[in-house]
N, C-alpha and C. Protein backbone atom coordinates (compact mmCIF):
# COMPACT_ATOMS: atom_id res chain seq x y z
N UNK A 1 -101.43 196.18 117.64
CA UNK A 1 -101.39 194.96 116.85
C UNK A 1 -101.57 193.74 117.74
N UNK A 2 -100.98 193.78 118.93
CA UNK A 2 -101.09 192.66 119.89
C UNK A 2 -102.53 192.45 120.32
N UNK A 3 -103.24 193.56 120.56
CA UNK A 3 -104.65 193.45 120.98
C UNK A 3 -105.48 192.89 119.83
N UNK A 4 -105.24 193.34 118.59
CA UNK A 4 -105.97 192.83 117.44
C UNK A 4 -105.69 191.35 117.23
N UNK A 5 -104.44 190.94 117.40
CA UNK A 5 -104.10 189.52 117.28
C UNK A 5 -104.79 188.71 118.37
N UNK A 6 -104.80 189.22 119.57
CA UNK A 6 -105.45 188.51 120.68
C UNK A 6 -106.95 188.37 120.42
N UNK A 7 -107.57 189.42 119.90
CA UNK A 7 -109.00 189.35 119.57
C UNK A 7 -109.24 188.33 118.46
N UNK A 8 -108.37 188.32 117.46
CA UNK A 8 -108.54 187.37 116.35
C UNK A 8 -108.38 185.93 116.85
N UNK A 9 -107.40 185.70 117.68
CA UNK A 9 -107.20 184.35 118.25
C UNK A 9 -108.41 183.96 119.09
N UNK A 10 -108.94 184.90 119.86
CA UNK A 10 -110.12 184.65 120.69
C UNK A 10 -111.33 184.31 119.80
N UNK A 11 -111.50 185.05 118.70
CA UNK A 11 -112.58 184.77 117.76
C UNK A 11 -112.44 183.38 117.14
N UNK A 12 -111.24 183.02 116.73
CA UNK A 12 -111.00 181.69 116.17
C UNK A 12 -111.32 180.61 117.19
N UNK A 13 -110.90 180.87 118.43
CA UNK A 13 -111.16 179.90 119.50
C UNK A 13 -112.67 179.74 119.72
N UNK A 14 -113.40 180.85 119.73
CA UNK A 14 -114.85 180.79 119.91
C UNK A 14 -115.53 180.06 118.74
N UNK A 15 -115.06 180.35 117.54
CA UNK A 15 -115.62 179.68 116.36
C UNK A 15 -115.34 178.17 116.42
N UNK A 16 -114.13 177.82 116.85
CA UNK A 16 -113.77 176.40 116.97
C UNK A 16 -114.64 175.72 118.02
N UNK A 17 -114.88 176.39 119.15
CA UNK A 17 -115.73 175.83 120.22
C UNK A 17 -117.18 175.67 119.72
N UNK A 18 -117.67 176.67 119.00
CA UNK A 18 -119.03 176.60 118.46
C UNK A 18 -119.14 175.46 117.46
N UNK A 19 -118.15 175.31 116.59
CA UNK A 19 -118.16 174.22 115.61
C UNK A 19 -118.11 172.86 116.31
N UNK A 20 -117.31 172.76 117.35
CA UNK A 20 -117.22 171.51 118.11
C UNK A 20 -118.56 171.21 118.79
N UNK A 21 -119.21 172.23 119.36
CA UNK A 21 -120.53 172.05 119.99
C UNK A 21 -121.56 171.63 118.96
N UNK A 22 -121.50 172.24 117.77
CA UNK A 22 -122.44 171.88 116.70
C UNK A 22 -122.24 170.42 116.29
N UNK A 23 -121.00 169.99 116.12
CA UNK A 23 -120.74 168.62 115.72
C UNK A 23 -121.23 167.63 116.79
N UNK A 24 -121.04 167.96 118.05
CA UNK A 24 -121.50 167.10 119.13
C UNK A 24 -123.04 167.03 119.14
N UNK A 25 -123.69 168.18 118.97
CA UNK A 25 -125.16 168.22 118.94
C UNK A 25 -125.68 167.43 117.75
N UNK A 26 -125.04 167.56 116.60
CA UNK A 26 -125.48 166.83 115.41
C UNK A 26 -125.31 165.32 115.59
N UNK A 27 -124.25 164.91 116.24
CA UNK A 27 -124.05 163.47 116.50
C UNK A 27 -125.13 162.94 117.44
N UNK A 28 -125.47 163.71 118.47
CA UNK A 28 -126.53 163.30 119.39
C UNK A 28 -127.89 163.28 118.69
N UNK A 29 -128.12 164.28 117.86
CA UNK A 29 -129.37 164.33 117.09
C UNK A 29 -129.48 163.13 116.15
N UNK A 30 -128.38 162.77 115.53
CA UNK A 30 -128.37 161.62 114.62
C UNK A 30 -128.79 160.35 115.37
N UNK A 31 -128.24 160.13 116.54
CA UNK A 31 -128.60 158.95 117.33
C UNK A 31 -130.09 158.97 117.70
N UNK A 32 -130.57 160.13 118.13
CA UNK A 32 -131.97 160.26 118.53
C UNK A 32 -132.90 160.04 117.33
N UNK A 33 -132.56 160.63 116.20
CA UNK A 33 -133.40 160.48 115.00
C UNK A 33 -133.41 159.03 114.54
N UNK A 34 -132.27 158.36 114.57
CA UNK A 34 -132.23 156.96 114.15
C UNK A 34 -133.08 156.08 115.07
N UNK A 35 -133.02 156.31 116.38
CA UNK A 35 -133.85 155.54 117.33
C UNK A 35 -135.33 155.84 117.10
N UNK A 36 -135.67 157.10 116.86
CA UNK A 36 -137.05 157.48 116.58
C UNK A 36 -137.54 156.85 115.28
N UNK A 37 -136.68 156.80 114.29
CA UNK A 37 -137.04 156.21 113.00
C UNK A 37 -137.30 154.71 113.16
N UNK A 38 -136.44 154.03 113.90
CA UNK A 38 -136.65 152.59 114.15
C UNK A 38 -137.98 152.36 114.85
N UNK A 39 -138.29 153.18 115.85
CA UNK A 39 -139.57 153.04 116.55
C UNK A 39 -140.73 153.32 115.59
N UNK A 40 -140.58 154.33 114.74
CA UNK A 40 -141.63 154.66 113.78
C UNK A 40 -141.90 153.48 112.83
N UNK A 41 -140.83 152.86 112.33
CA UNK A 41 -141.01 151.71 111.44
C UNK A 41 -141.72 150.56 112.16
N UNK A 42 -141.39 150.35 113.42
CA UNK A 42 -142.04 149.30 114.22
C UNK A 42 -143.54 149.60 114.37
N UNK A 43 -143.86 150.83 114.73
CA UNK A 43 -145.27 151.24 114.91
C UNK A 43 -146.00 151.18 113.57
N UNK A 44 -145.35 151.61 112.52
CA UNK A 44 -145.95 151.57 111.19
C UNK A 44 -146.28 150.13 110.79
N UNK A 45 -145.40 149.20 111.12
CA UNK A 45 -145.64 147.79 110.83
C UNK A 45 -146.87 147.28 111.58
N UNK A 46 -147.03 147.68 112.82
CA UNK A 46 -148.21 147.28 113.60
C UNK A 46 -149.47 147.87 112.99
N UNK A 47 -149.43 149.14 112.63
CA UNK A 47 -150.59 149.77 111.98
C UNK A 47 -150.95 149.03 110.68
N UNK A 48 -149.93 148.63 109.93
CA UNK A 48 -150.18 147.91 108.67
C UNK A 48 -150.83 146.56 108.95
N UNK A 49 -150.39 145.86 109.97
CA UNK A 49 -150.99 144.56 110.31
C UNK A 49 -152.46 144.74 110.73
N UNK A 50 -152.75 145.79 111.47
CA UNK A 50 -154.13 146.05 111.88
C UNK A 50 -154.98 146.42 110.66
N UNK A 51 -154.42 147.23 109.78
CA UNK A 51 -155.14 147.60 108.55
C UNK A 51 -155.42 146.36 107.70
N UNK A 52 -154.43 145.49 107.56
CA UNK A 52 -154.62 144.25 106.80
C UNK A 52 -155.70 143.38 107.45
N UNK A 53 -155.70 143.33 108.78
CA UNK A 53 -156.71 142.54 109.49
C UNK A 53 -158.10 143.12 109.27
N UNK A 54 -158.22 144.44 109.33
CA UNK A 54 -159.52 145.08 109.08
C UNK A 54 -159.99 144.81 107.65
N UNK A 55 -159.05 144.86 106.71
CA UNK A 55 -159.40 144.56 105.31
C UNK A 55 -159.87 143.12 105.15
N UNK A 56 -159.24 142.19 105.86
CA UNK A 56 -159.65 140.79 105.81
C UNK A 56 -161.06 140.61 106.37
N UNK A 57 -161.34 141.27 107.50
CA UNK A 57 -162.69 141.19 108.07
C UNK A 57 -163.72 141.81 107.14
N UNK A 58 -163.37 142.92 106.51
CA UNK A 58 -164.28 143.53 105.54
C UNK A 58 -164.54 142.61 104.35
N UNK A 59 -163.50 141.97 103.87
CA UNK A 59 -163.67 141.03 102.75
C UNK A 59 -164.58 139.88 103.17
N UNK A 60 -164.42 139.43 104.40
CA UNK A 60 -165.25 138.34 104.90
C UNK A 60 -166.72 138.77 105.00
N UNK A 61 -166.92 139.99 105.52
CA UNK A 61 -168.29 140.49 105.70
C UNK A 61 -168.96 140.75 104.36
N UNK A 62 -168.23 141.32 103.42
CA UNK A 62 -168.82 141.74 102.15
C UNK A 62 -169.01 140.62 101.15
N UNK A 63 -168.30 139.53 101.31
CA UNK A 63 -168.36 138.48 100.29
C UNK A 63 -168.96 137.19 100.85
N UNK A 64 -170.10 136.80 100.34
CA UNK A 64 -170.70 135.55 100.80
C UNK A 64 -169.87 134.33 100.38
N UNK A 65 -168.99 134.50 99.44
CA UNK A 65 -168.16 133.39 98.98
C UNK A 65 -166.81 133.36 99.70
N UNK A 66 -166.73 134.00 100.85
CA UNK A 66 -165.44 134.06 101.55
C UNK A 66 -165.29 132.94 102.57
N UNK A 67 -166.00 131.86 102.37
CA UNK A 67 -165.87 130.73 103.28
C UNK A 67 -164.47 130.13 103.22
N UNK A 68 -163.72 130.46 102.18
CA UNK A 68 -162.37 129.94 102.05
C UNK A 68 -161.39 130.62 103.02
N UNK A 69 -161.81 131.68 103.69
CA UNK A 69 -160.93 132.33 104.67
C UNK A 69 -160.86 131.42 105.89
N UNK A 70 -159.67 130.96 106.24
CA UNK A 70 -159.54 130.05 107.38
C UNK A 70 -160.00 130.70 108.68
N UNK A 71 -160.56 129.89 109.53
CA UNK A 71 -161.06 130.36 110.83
C UNK A 71 -159.94 130.99 111.65
N UNK A 72 -158.75 130.40 111.58
CA UNK A 72 -157.62 130.97 112.33
C UNK A 72 -157.27 132.37 111.84
N UNK A 73 -157.40 132.60 110.53
CA UNK A 73 -157.12 133.93 109.99
C UNK A 73 -158.15 134.94 110.49
N UNK A 74 -159.42 134.53 110.55
CA UNK A 74 -160.45 135.42 111.08
C UNK A 74 -160.21 135.70 112.56
N UNK A 75 -159.85 134.69 113.30
CA UNK A 75 -159.57 134.87 114.73
C UNK A 75 -158.41 135.84 114.93
N UNK A 76 -157.38 135.66 114.14
CA UNK A 76 -156.23 136.55 114.23
C UNK A 76 -156.62 137.98 113.86
N UNK A 77 -157.44 138.12 112.81
CA UNK A 77 -157.87 139.46 112.37
C UNK A 77 -158.67 140.15 113.47
N UNK A 78 -159.57 139.41 114.12
CA UNK A 78 -160.35 140.00 115.22
C UNK A 78 -159.40 140.44 116.33
N UNK A 79 -158.41 139.61 116.63
CA UNK A 79 -157.44 139.98 117.67
C UNK A 79 -156.68 141.24 117.34
N UNK A 80 -156.25 141.38 116.08
CA UNK A 80 -155.52 142.57 115.68
C UNK A 80 -156.41 143.81 115.72
N UNK A 81 -157.64 143.68 115.20
CA UNK A 81 -158.53 144.83 115.11
C UNK A 81 -159.06 145.24 116.48
N UNK A 82 -159.45 144.27 117.30
CA UNK A 82 -160.06 144.58 118.58
C UNK A 82 -159.03 144.75 119.70
N UNK A 83 -157.82 144.34 119.44
CA UNK A 83 -156.78 144.43 120.47
C UNK A 83 -156.22 145.83 120.60
N UNK A 84 -155.32 146.00 121.54
CA UNK A 84 -154.71 147.33 121.73
C UNK A 84 -153.80 147.68 120.57
N UNK A 85 -153.69 148.95 120.32
CA UNK A 85 -152.84 149.44 119.24
C UNK A 85 -151.60 150.08 119.85
N UNK A 86 -150.56 150.17 119.08
CA UNK A 86 -149.33 150.82 119.53
C UNK A 86 -149.34 152.28 119.08
N UNK A 87 -148.69 153.12 119.84
CA UNK A 87 -148.62 154.53 119.47
C UNK A 87 -147.16 154.97 119.37
N UNK A 88 -146.95 155.98 118.58
CA UNK A 88 -145.60 156.51 118.35
C UNK A 88 -145.28 157.55 119.41
N UNK A 89 -144.26 157.28 120.19
CA UNK A 89 -143.82 158.19 121.24
C UNK A 89 -142.31 158.42 121.11
N UNK A 90 -141.92 159.26 120.17
CA UNK A 90 -140.50 159.45 119.93
C UNK A 90 -139.84 160.25 121.05
N UNK A 91 -138.55 160.05 121.15
CA UNK A 91 -137.75 160.83 122.08
C UNK A 91 -137.50 162.20 121.47
N UNK A 92 -137.57 163.20 122.28
CA UNK A 92 -137.31 164.55 121.79
C UNK A 92 -136.36 165.29 122.71
N UNK A 93 -135.62 164.55 123.52
CA UNK A 93 -134.77 165.17 124.53
C UNK A 93 -133.72 166.10 123.97
N UNK A 94 -133.01 165.67 122.95
CA UNK A 94 -131.94 166.50 122.39
C UNK A 94 -132.52 167.74 121.72
N UNK A 95 -133.56 167.55 120.91
CA UNK A 95 -134.19 168.68 120.23
C UNK A 95 -134.73 169.67 121.25
N UNK A 96 -135.48 169.15 122.24
CA UNK A 96 -136.05 170.03 123.27
C UNK A 96 -134.97 170.76 124.05
N UNK A 97 -133.88 170.08 124.34
CA UNK A 97 -132.78 170.70 125.07
C UNK A 97 -132.15 171.84 124.25
N UNK A 98 -131.94 171.58 122.97
CA UNK A 98 -131.35 172.62 122.12
C UNK A 98 -132.27 173.84 122.02
N UNK A 99 -133.57 173.59 121.88
CA UNK A 99 -134.51 174.70 121.73
C UNK A 99 -134.66 175.47 123.04
N UNK A 100 -134.86 174.75 124.14
CA UNK A 100 -135.11 175.44 125.42
C UNK A 100 -133.89 176.19 125.92
N UNK A 101 -132.70 175.71 125.60
CA UNK A 101 -131.49 176.39 126.05
C UNK A 101 -131.07 177.51 125.10
N UNK A 102 -131.70 177.57 123.94
CA UNK A 102 -131.31 178.57 122.95
C UNK A 102 -130.11 178.14 122.12
N UNK A 103 -129.62 176.93 122.38
CA UNK A 103 -128.46 176.44 121.64
C UNK A 103 -128.80 175.94 120.24
N UNK A 104 -130.06 176.01 119.86
CA UNK A 104 -130.45 175.62 118.51
C UNK A 104 -129.71 176.47 117.48
N UNK A 105 -129.29 177.66 117.89
CA UNK A 105 -128.59 178.58 116.98
C UNK A 105 -127.20 178.10 116.61
N UNK A 106 -126.64 177.12 117.34
CA UNK A 106 -125.31 176.62 116.97
C UNK A 106 -125.37 175.79 115.69
N UNK A 107 -126.59 175.35 115.32
CA UNK A 107 -126.75 174.58 114.08
C UNK A 107 -126.81 175.57 112.93
N UNK A 108 -125.84 175.48 112.08
CA UNK A 108 -125.68 176.47 111.01
C UNK A 108 -126.62 176.25 109.83
N UNK A 109 -127.02 175.02 109.60
CA UNK A 109 -127.89 174.71 108.48
C UNK A 109 -129.31 175.21 108.79
N UNK A 110 -129.74 176.24 108.07
CA UNK A 110 -131.03 176.88 108.34
C UNK A 110 -132.21 175.92 108.17
N UNK A 111 -132.19 175.11 107.13
CA UNK A 111 -133.33 174.21 106.89
C UNK A 111 -133.39 173.13 107.97
N UNK A 112 -132.26 172.63 108.41
CA UNK A 112 -132.24 171.64 109.50
C UNK A 112 -132.74 172.28 110.79
N UNK A 113 -132.31 173.47 111.06
CA UNK A 113 -132.75 174.17 112.27
C UNK A 113 -134.27 174.37 112.25
N UNK A 114 -134.81 174.75 111.10
CA UNK A 114 -136.26 174.94 110.97
C UNK A 114 -137.00 173.62 111.18
N UNK A 115 -136.50 172.54 110.57
CA UNK A 115 -137.13 171.24 110.75
C UNK A 115 -137.12 170.80 112.21
N UNK A 116 -136.03 171.04 112.89
CA UNK A 116 -135.94 170.67 114.30
C UNK A 116 -136.94 171.46 115.15
N UNK A 117 -137.10 172.72 114.83
CA UNK A 117 -138.06 173.55 115.56
C UNK A 117 -139.49 173.08 115.30
N UNK A 118 -139.77 172.61 114.08
CA UNK A 118 -141.11 172.14 113.72
C UNK A 118 -141.39 170.70 114.16
N UNK A 119 -140.37 169.97 114.56
CA UNK A 119 -140.49 168.55 114.90
C UNK A 119 -141.59 168.26 115.92
N UNK A 120 -141.61 168.98 117.01
CA UNK A 120 -142.59 168.71 118.07
C UNK A 120 -144.02 168.89 117.58
N UNK A 121 -144.28 169.93 116.80
CA UNK A 121 -145.62 170.14 116.26
C UNK A 121 -146.03 169.01 115.32
N UNK A 122 -145.10 168.55 114.50
CA UNK A 122 -145.36 167.46 113.58
C UNK A 122 -145.72 166.18 114.35
N UNK A 123 -144.96 165.88 115.38
CA UNK A 123 -145.23 164.69 116.20
C UNK A 123 -146.58 164.82 116.89
N UNK A 124 -146.89 165.99 117.42
CA UNK A 124 -148.18 166.18 118.09
C UNK A 124 -149.35 165.99 117.13
N UNK A 125 -149.21 166.48 115.90
CA UNK A 125 -150.26 166.27 114.90
C UNK A 125 -150.46 164.79 114.62
N UNK A 126 -149.37 164.07 114.46
CA UNK A 126 -149.44 162.63 114.20
C UNK A 126 -150.08 161.90 115.39
N UNK A 127 -149.68 162.27 116.60
CA UNK A 127 -150.23 161.61 117.79
C UNK A 127 -151.72 161.91 117.96
N UNK A 128 -152.15 163.09 117.55
CA UNK A 128 -153.59 163.40 117.60
C UNK A 128 -154.37 162.47 116.68
N UNK A 129 -153.84 162.20 115.50
CA UNK A 129 -154.50 161.27 114.57
C UNK A 129 -154.56 159.87 115.16
N UNK A 130 -153.47 159.44 115.78
CA UNK A 130 -153.46 158.12 116.42
C UNK A 130 -154.48 158.07 117.56
N UNK A 131 -154.57 159.13 118.33
CA UNK A 131 -155.50 159.19 119.46
C UNK A 131 -156.94 159.11 118.97
N UNK A 132 -157.28 159.85 117.91
CA UNK A 132 -158.63 159.78 117.34
C UNK A 132 -158.96 158.36 116.89
N UNK A 133 -158.01 157.72 116.26
CA UNK A 133 -158.20 156.34 115.81
C UNK A 133 -158.41 155.41 117.00
N UNK A 134 -157.57 155.54 118.02
CA UNK A 134 -157.70 154.68 119.20
C UNK A 134 -159.05 154.89 119.90
N UNK A 135 -159.51 156.13 119.97
CA UNK A 135 -160.81 156.40 120.60
C UNK A 135 -161.94 155.78 119.79
N UNK A 136 -161.84 155.82 118.47
CA UNK A 136 -162.86 155.20 117.62
C UNK A 136 -162.90 153.69 117.86
N UNK A 137 -161.74 153.07 117.92
CA UNK A 137 -161.69 151.63 118.16
C UNK A 137 -162.15 151.31 119.57
N UNK A 138 -161.61 152.01 120.57
CA UNK A 138 -161.93 151.72 121.98
C UNK A 138 -163.39 151.95 122.31
N UNK A 139 -163.96 153.04 121.81
CA UNK A 139 -165.32 153.42 122.21
C UNK A 139 -166.42 152.86 121.32
N UNK A 140 -166.08 152.45 120.10
CA UNK A 140 -167.13 152.02 119.18
C UNK A 140 -166.90 150.63 118.60
N UNK A 141 -165.80 150.46 117.88
CA UNK A 141 -165.60 149.21 117.15
C UNK A 141 -165.40 148.02 118.09
N UNK A 142 -164.48 148.12 119.04
CA UNK A 142 -164.20 146.99 119.92
C UNK A 142 -165.43 146.53 120.68
N UNK A 143 -166.18 147.44 121.35
CA UNK A 143 -167.38 146.96 122.07
C UNK A 143 -168.40 146.30 121.14
N UNK A 144 -168.61 146.88 119.97
CA UNK A 144 -169.58 146.31 119.04
C UNK A 144 -169.10 144.97 118.50
N UNK A 145 -167.84 144.91 118.11
CA UNK A 145 -167.28 143.67 117.59
C UNK A 145 -167.35 142.57 118.64
N UNK A 146 -167.01 142.91 119.86
CA UNK A 146 -167.03 141.89 120.92
C UNK A 146 -168.45 141.50 121.33
N UNK A 147 -169.43 142.35 121.04
CA UNK A 147 -170.82 141.98 121.33
C UNK A 147 -171.39 141.05 120.27
N UNK A 148 -170.75 141.01 119.10
CA UNK A 148 -171.25 140.20 117.98
C UNK A 148 -170.53 138.87 117.82
N UNK A 149 -169.45 138.69 118.53
CA UNK A 149 -168.72 137.44 118.40
C UNK A 149 -168.59 136.79 119.76
N UNK A 150 -168.26 135.55 119.75
CA UNK A 150 -168.07 134.80 120.98
C UNK A 150 -166.60 134.46 121.09
N UNK A 151 -165.99 134.91 122.16
CA UNK A 151 -164.59 134.60 122.38
C UNK A 151 -164.51 133.53 123.45
N UNK A 152 -163.75 132.51 123.17
CA UNK A 152 -163.59 131.43 124.13
C UNK A 152 -162.12 131.05 124.13
N UNK A 153 -161.43 131.43 125.18
CA UNK A 153 -160.02 131.11 125.26
C UNK A 153 -159.85 129.75 125.93
N UNK A 154 -159.23 128.85 125.22
CA UNK A 154 -158.90 127.53 125.76
C UNK A 154 -157.39 127.42 125.61
N UNK A 155 -156.71 127.48 126.71
CA UNK A 155 -155.26 127.58 126.63
C UNK A 155 -154.93 128.94 126.09
N UNK A 156 -154.21 128.99 125.01
CA UNK A 156 -153.91 130.27 124.38
C UNK A 156 -154.54 130.35 123.00
N UNK A 157 -155.51 129.50 122.72
CA UNK A 157 -156.13 129.47 121.41
C UNK A 157 -157.48 130.17 121.47
N UNK A 158 -157.68 131.13 120.58
CA UNK A 158 -158.95 131.83 120.47
C UNK A 158 -159.87 130.99 119.61
N UNK A 159 -161.06 130.74 120.12
CA UNK A 159 -162.01 129.95 119.32
C UNK A 159 -163.40 130.53 119.47
N UNK A 160 -164.29 130.11 118.61
CA UNK A 160 -165.70 130.44 118.74
C UNK A 160 -166.17 131.71 118.08
N UNK A 161 -165.60 132.10 116.97
CA UNK A 161 -166.13 133.28 116.27
C UNK A 161 -167.47 132.90 115.66
N UNK A 162 -168.49 133.63 116.01
CA UNK A 162 -169.82 133.39 115.44
C UNK A 162 -169.84 134.04 114.07
N UNK A 163 -169.61 133.28 113.04
CA UNK A 163 -169.42 133.80 111.68
C UNK A 163 -170.58 134.66 111.18
N UNK A 164 -171.79 134.22 111.35
CA UNK A 164 -172.92 134.93 110.76
C UNK A 164 -173.15 136.29 111.40
N UNK A 165 -172.89 136.41 112.70
CA UNK A 165 -173.15 137.69 113.37
C UNK A 165 -172.26 138.81 112.84
N UNK A 166 -171.09 138.48 112.34
CA UNK A 166 -170.24 139.51 111.73
C UNK A 166 -170.85 140.03 110.43
N UNK A 167 -171.38 139.13 109.65
CA UNK A 167 -171.93 139.52 108.35
C UNK A 167 -173.24 140.29 108.48
N UNK A 168 -173.95 140.07 109.54
CA UNK A 168 -175.27 140.69 109.69
C UNK A 168 -175.20 142.13 110.18
N UNK A 169 -174.07 142.57 110.66
CA UNK A 169 -173.97 143.90 111.25
C UNK A 169 -173.43 144.92 110.26
N UNK A 170 -174.33 145.79 109.81
CA UNK A 170 -173.92 146.90 108.95
C UNK A 170 -173.06 147.87 109.74
N UNK A 171 -173.35 148.00 111.02
CA UNK A 171 -172.59 148.92 111.86
C UNK A 171 -171.12 148.49 111.97
N UNK A 172 -170.89 147.19 112.12
CA UNK A 172 -169.50 146.71 112.16
C UNK A 172 -168.81 147.00 110.84
N UNK A 173 -169.49 146.73 109.75
CA UNK A 173 -168.91 146.98 108.43
C UNK A 173 -168.55 148.46 108.29
N UNK A 174 -169.48 149.33 108.64
CA UNK A 174 -169.22 150.77 108.53
C UNK A 174 -168.06 151.21 109.41
N UNK A 175 -168.01 150.68 110.63
CA UNK A 175 -166.91 151.04 111.53
C UNK A 175 -165.58 150.49 111.02
N UNK A 176 -165.59 149.29 110.46
CA UNK A 176 -164.35 148.74 109.89
C UNK A 176 -163.86 149.60 108.73
N UNK A 177 -164.77 150.06 107.89
CA UNK A 177 -164.39 150.94 106.78
C UNK A 177 -163.81 152.24 107.33
N UNK A 178 -164.46 152.81 108.31
CA UNK A 178 -163.98 154.06 108.90
C UNK A 178 -162.62 153.87 109.56
N UNK A 179 -162.47 152.81 110.33
CA UNK A 179 -161.19 152.53 110.99
C UNK A 179 -160.10 152.29 109.95
N UNK A 180 -160.43 151.59 108.88
CA UNK A 180 -159.44 151.36 107.82
C UNK A 180 -159.00 152.68 107.20
N UNK A 181 -159.93 153.59 106.98
CA UNK A 181 -159.57 154.88 106.40
C UNK A 181 -158.71 155.69 107.36
N UNK A 182 -159.07 155.69 108.64
CA UNK A 182 -158.25 156.38 109.64
C UNK A 182 -156.85 155.77 109.68
N UNK A 183 -156.81 154.43 109.73
CA UNK A 183 -155.53 153.73 109.84
C UNK A 183 -154.68 154.02 108.61
N UNK A 184 -155.30 154.04 107.44
CA UNK A 184 -154.57 154.36 106.23
C UNK A 184 -153.99 155.77 106.32
N UNK A 185 -154.77 156.70 106.87
CA UNK A 185 -154.28 158.07 107.05
C UNK A 185 -153.12 158.13 108.00
N UNK A 186 -153.15 157.34 109.07
CA UNK A 186 -152.05 157.31 110.03
C UNK A 186 -150.81 156.71 109.37
N UNK A 187 -151.02 155.68 108.55
CA UNK A 187 -149.88 155.09 107.85
C UNK A 187 -149.25 156.11 106.90
C-alpha cells in the first residue's frame, strides 16, 4: 500500500509539474502572439496605405477629369507606391522552442497544438506572397514609374511630377493594377 501511495503521489506531482509547465508556456505564447499581432496590424496598415496610393494613381491615370487630385496627394502616392514596403517578420521563438524540444506535447488542447505546429508554414506562405509583391515593385514598377516622372527634392518636399507621362504609359497602368491585386491578396 505504501508503494502504491508513493506512486500515486509521484504521479500527482508529475501532473502538477506538467500543468505548471503548460501554464507557463501558454503565458509566454500569449505574449508572443500579442506582439506578433500588433506587428501584423502595423504591416497591414502600411500595405493598406500603399494599396490606397496605387488606387489613387490608377484613378488619376484612368480619368482625364482627375485634375482635381491635388499635386501633393499624387506626390505622396508616388512615394508610397515606389518607396520601400514593410514585411511581416513575426517572432517564433516560443513556438519553435516548444516544437524543437518536443515540449509541444505539454499543451493539452489538440487544436491549439495543431495550430502552433502549422504556424511556421502559414507565416512562410504569407512571406512568399510579400516577397513576390516586393520583387514586382522593385524590378518592374519602381524603375518604370521613376523613368516616367521627375523627382526633385528641395528640402524635404517632393516636387516635379510630370503629370502627362503617367497617363501615357499603359505599362504603368497595367503594373499598378497588378500590384494592387497582389497587395489586396496580401491584405
